[in-house]
């Protein structure tokens, strides 16, 4: 008789959780017992539900996926499939310890391969061994190698964002974004004449977008550097950005040094 695998999804992106649920619905031996939208809730859910398998986002608010695992002891450590949008540095650490991962956007073939591998891992590997391998990854990514410090990884950056358009999901390449506006509890991507809402904070976007390409110019605005046509001094130490499409954005005092390191009014 096939064993049913209790499975937990931990990801701060609703679209990513929905995509995983849809893929898991096709696996007859998978029972999704819960979801969590941040690291702290994920940690509590793992301790409470004791799942066999966890799909764990690497970067989340409150606590990252790696911080979640660091706080778990070997007795409660499930098999983990990491889910990440960033393949520039973390993937090499996962590979080194034979831990599996999925890159966003998820593909059915790669998903099936990861689940097949997880099934074998659950039946073959002791929790204590998995715990040691997880700690090796955490130390590798944090530079705690015990010898010479590990090289600082290149800061990951998003190259596209998922947005919902009606009943469809569209991927917006980040270079096509003109600017990003904070609006209540979400951000809005301005892409030409189109506006796409995304459920991310400005802080999250600022942290994950390429800083060579995007710059925070105000508490409520992030601009694509390639779209900045000019900076206009409006008097009394006030500046406004003019974008190539004519959009005018206030340059906040807190962020002014990022564009005007030698501001003569300061």
mmCIF file with all atom_site columns, C-alpha atoms in Angstrom, residues 47-124:
data_model
loop_
_atom_site.group_PDB
_atom_site.id
_atom_site.type_symbol
_atom_site.label_atom_id
_atom_site.label_alt_id
_atom_site.label_comp_id
_atom_site.label_asym_id
_atom_site.label_entity_id
_atom_site.label_seq_id
_atom_site.pdbx_PDB_ins_code
_atom_site.Cartn_x
_atom_site.Cartn_y
_atom_site.Cartn_z
_atom_site.occupancy
_atom_site.B_iso_or_equiv
_atom_site.pdbx_formal_charge
_atom_site.auth_seq_id
_atom_site.auth_comp_id
_atom_site.auth_asym_id
_atom_site.auth_atom_id
_atom_site.pdbx_PDB_model_num
ATOM 1  C CA . UNK A 1 47  ? 6.186  21.697 14.635  1.00 0.00 ? 47  UNK A CA 1
ATOM 2  C CA . UNK A 1 48  ? 2.427  21.269 14.913  1.00 0.00 ? 48  UNK A CA 1
ATOM 3  C CA . UNK A 1 49  ? 1.640  19.177 11.832  1.00 0.00 ? 49  UNK A CA 1
ATOM 4  C CA . UNK A 1 50  ? 4.865  17.125 11.603  1.00 0.00 ? 50  UNK A CA 1
ATOM 5  C CA . UNK A 1 51  ? 4.696  16.868 7.768   1.00 0.00 ? 51  UNK A CA 1
ATOM 6  C CA . UNK A 1 52  ? 6.718  14.349 5.789   1.00 0.00 ? 52  UNK A CA 1
ATOM 7  C CA . UNK A 1 53  ? 7.432  16.849 3.027   1.00 0.00 ? 53  UNK A CA 1
ATOM 8  C CA . UNK A 1 54  ? 7.677  20.653 2.959   1.00 0.00 ? 54  UNK A CA 1
ATOM 9  C CA . UNK A 1 55  ? 7.871  22.986 -0.024  1.00 0.00 ? 55  UNK A CA 1
ATOM 10 C CA . UNK A 1 56  ? 9.802  25.876 1.507   1.00 0.00 ? 56  UNK A CA 1
ATOM 11 C CA . UNK A 1 57  ? 10.423 29.293 -0.019  1.00 0.00 ? 57  UNK A CA 1
ATOM 12 C CA . UNK A 1 58  ? 13.987 30.470 0.559   1.00 0.00 ? 58  UNK A CA 1
ATOM 13 C CA . UNK A 1 59  ? 13.263 34.194 0.975   1.00 0.00 ? 59  UNK A CA 1
ATOM 14 C CA . UNK A 1 60  ? 10.262 35.231 3.071   1.00 0.00 ? 60  UNK A CA 1
ATOM 15 C CA . UNK A 1 61  ? 9.345  37.950 5.552   1.00 0.00 ? 61  UNK A CA 1
ATOM 16 C CA . UNK A 1 62  ? 9.682  37.351 9.308   1.00 0.00 ? 62  UNK A CA 1
ATOM 17 C CA . UNK A 1 63  ? 12.112 34.433 8.815   1.00 0.00 ? 63  UNK A CA 1
ATOM 18 C CA . UNK A 1 64  ? 13.765 32.981 5.725   1.00 0.00 ? 64  UNK A CA 1
ATOM 19 C CA . UNK A 1 65  ? 13.426 29.341 4.791   1.00 0.00 ? 65  UNK A CA 1
ATOM 20 C CA . UNK A 1 66  ? 16.972 28.706 5.994   1.00 0.00 ? 66  UNK A CA 1
ATOM 21 C CA . UNK A 1 67  ? 16.239 30.379 9.329   1.00 0.00 ? 67  UNK A CA 1
ATOM 22 C CA . UNK A 1 68  ? 13.183 28.145 9.716   1.00 0.00 ? 68  UNK A CA 1
ATOM 23 C CA . UNK A 1 69  ? 15.307 25.024 9.254   1.00 0.00 ? 69  UNK A CA 1
ATOM 24 C CA . UNK A 1 70  ? 17.994 26.320 11.586  1.00 0.00 ? 70  UNK A CA 1
ATOM 25 C CA . UNK A 1 71  ? 15.432 26.488 14.396  1.00 0.00 ? 71  UNK A CA 1
ATOM 26 C CA . UNK A 1 72  ? 14.191 22.939 13.851  1.00 0.00 ? 72  UNK A CA 1
ATOM 27 C CA . UNK A 1 73  ? 15.805 20.016 15.597  1.00 0.00 ? 73  UNK A CA 1
ATOM 28 C CA . UNK A 1 74  ? 16.478 16.719 13.843  1.00 0.00 ? 74  UNK A CA 1
ATOM 29 C CA . UNK A 1 75  ? 13.494 15.034 15.484  1.00 0.00 ? 75  UNK A CA 1
ATOM 30 C CA . UNK A 1 76  ? 10.988 17.158 13.577  1.00 0.00 ? 76  UNK A CA 1
ATOM 31 C CA . UNK A 1 77  ? 12.884 17.855 10.351  1.00 0.00 ? 77  UNK A CA 1
ATOM 32 C CA . UNK A 1 78  ? 10.877 16.839 7.257   1.00 0.00 ? 78  UNK A CA 1
ATOM 33 C CA . UNK A 1 79  ? 12.184 16.297 3.754   1.00 0.00 ? 79  UNK A CA 1
ATOM 34 C CA . UNK A 1 80  ? 12.397 19.763 2.206   1.00 0.00 ? 80  UNK A CA 1
ATOM 35 C CA . UNK A 1 81  ? 12.112 20.925 -1.388  1.00 0.00 ? 81  UNK A CA 1
ATOM 36 C CA . UNK A 1 82  ? 13.350 24.500 -1.532  1.00 0.00 ? 82  UNK A CA 1
ATOM 37 C CA . UNK A 1 83  ? 11.430 26.915 -3.747  1.00 0.00 ? 83  UNK A CA 1
ATOM 38 C CA . UNK A 1 84  ? 13.307 29.967 -4.956  1.00 0.00 ? 84  UNK A CA 1
ATOM 39 C CA . UNK A 1 85  ? 13.262 32.640 -7.629  1.00 0.00 ? 85  UNK A CA 1
ATOM 40 C CA . UNK A 1 86  ? 16.999 33.161 -7.214  1.00 0.00 ? 86  UNK A CA 1
ATOM 41 C CA . UNK A 1 87  ? 19.397 30.680 -8.776  1.00 0.00 ? 87  UNK A CA 1
ATOM 42 C CA . UNK A 1 88  ? 22.602 32.694 -8.571  1.00 0.00 ? 88  UNK A CA 1
ATOM 43 C CA . UNK A 1 89  ? 23.992 31.536 -5.252  1.00 0.00 ? 89  UNK A CA 1
ATOM 44 C CA . UNK A 1 90  ? 21.731 29.267 -3.203  1.00 0.00 ? 90  UNK A CA 1
ATOM 45 C CA . UNK A 1 91  ? 21.381 26.511 -5.785  1.00 0.00 ? 91  UNK A CA 1
ATOM 46 C CA . UNK A 1 92  ? 25.077 25.625 -5.670  1.00 0.00 ? 92  UNK A CA 1
ATOM 47 C CA . UNK A 1 93  ? 24.818 25.082 -1.917  1.00 0.00 ? 93  UNK A CA 1
ATOM 48 C CA . UNK A 1 94  ? 21.746 22.867 -2.327  1.00 0.00 ? 94  UNK A CA 1
ATOM 49 C CA . UNK A 1 95  ? 23.494 20.844 -5.024  1.00 0.00 ? 95  UNK A CA 1
ATOM 50 C CA . UNK A 1 96  ? 26.543 20.340 -2.835  1.00 0.00 ? 96  UNK A CA 1
ATOM 51 C CA . UNK A 1 97  ? 24.436 18.617 -0.176  1.00 0.00 ? 97  UNK A CA 1
ATOM 52 C CA . UNK A 1 98  ? 22.139 16.789 -2.650  1.00 0.00 ? 98  UNK A CA 1
ATOM 53 C CA . UNK A 1 99  ? 19.127 18.789 -1.493  1.00 0.00 ? 99  UNK A CA 1
ATOM 54 C CA . UNK A 1 100 ? 16.392 19.447 -4.003  1.00 0.00 ? 100 UNK A CA 1
ATOM 55 C CA . UNK A 1 101 ? 14.984 22.767 -5.130  1.00 0.00 ? 101 UNK A CA 1
ATOM 56 C CA . UNK A 1 102 ? 12.511 24.256 -7.591  1.00 0.00 ? 102 UNK A CA 1
ATOM 57 C CA . UNK A 1 103 ? 13.069 27.505 -9.427  1.00 0.00 ? 103 UNK A CA 1
ATOM 58 C CA . UNK A 1 104 ? 10.182 29.872 -10.015 1.00 0.00 ? 104 UNK A CA 1
ATOM 59 C CA . UNK A 1 105 ? 8.270  29.790 -12.292 1.00 0.00 ? 105 UNK A CA 1
ATOM 60 C CA . UNK A 1 106 ? 7.604  26.119 -11.590 1.00 0.00 ? 106 UNK A CA 1
ATOM 61 C CA . UNK A 1 107 ? 7.562  23.640 -14.454 1.00 0.00 ? 107 UNK A CA 1
ATOM 62 C CA . UNK A 1 108 ? 5.580  20.365 -14.260 1.00 0.00 ? 108 UNK A CA 1
ATOM 63 C CA . UNK A 1 109 ? 8.493  18.182 -15.391 1.00 0.00 ? 109 UNK A CA 1
ATOM 64 C CA . UNK A 1 110 ? 10.940 19.621 -12.849 1.00 0.00 ? 110 UNK A CA 1
ATOM 65 C CA . UNK A 1 111 ? 8.253  19.448 -10.162 1.00 0.00 ? 111 UNK A CA 1
ATOM 66 C CA . UNK A 1 112 ? 7.592  15.748 -10.828 1.00 0.00 ? 112 UNK A CA 1
ATOM 67 C CA . UNK A 1 113 ? 11.315 14.986 -10.693 1.00 0.00 ? 113 UNK A CA 1
ATOM 68 C CA . UNK A 1 114 ? 11.623 16.757 -7.337  1.00 0.00 ? 114 UNK A CA 1
ATOM 69 C CA . UNK A 1 115 ? 8.640  14.918 -5.855  1.00 0.00 ? 115 UNK A CA 1
ATOM 70 C CA . UNK A 1 116 ? 9.973  11.558 -7.068  1.00 0.00 ? 116 UNK A CA 1
ATOM 71 C CA . UNK A 1 117 ? 13.288 12.329 -5.447  1.00 0.00 ? 117 UNK A CA 1
ATOM 72 C CA . UNK A 1 118 ? 11.557 13.396 -2.234  1.00 0.00 ? 118 UNK A CA 1
ATOM 73 C CA . UNK A 1 119 ? 9.665  10.101 -2.016  1.00 0.00 ? 119 UNK A CA 1
ATOM 74 C CA . UNK A 1 120 ? 12.943 8.199  -2.174  1.00 0.00 ? 120 UNK A CA 1
ATOM 75 C CA . UNK A 1 121 ? 14.512 10.548 0.365   1.00 0.00 ? 121 UNK A CA 1
ATOM 76 C CA . UNK A 1 122 ? 11.695 9.993  2.847   1.00 0.00 ? 122 UNK A CA 1
ATOM 77 C CA . UNK A 1 123 ? 12.050 6.215  2.762   1.00 0.00 ? 123 UNK A CA 1
ATOM 78 C CA . UNK A 1 124 ? 15.850 6.141  2.630   1.00 0.00 ? 124 UNK A CA 1
#
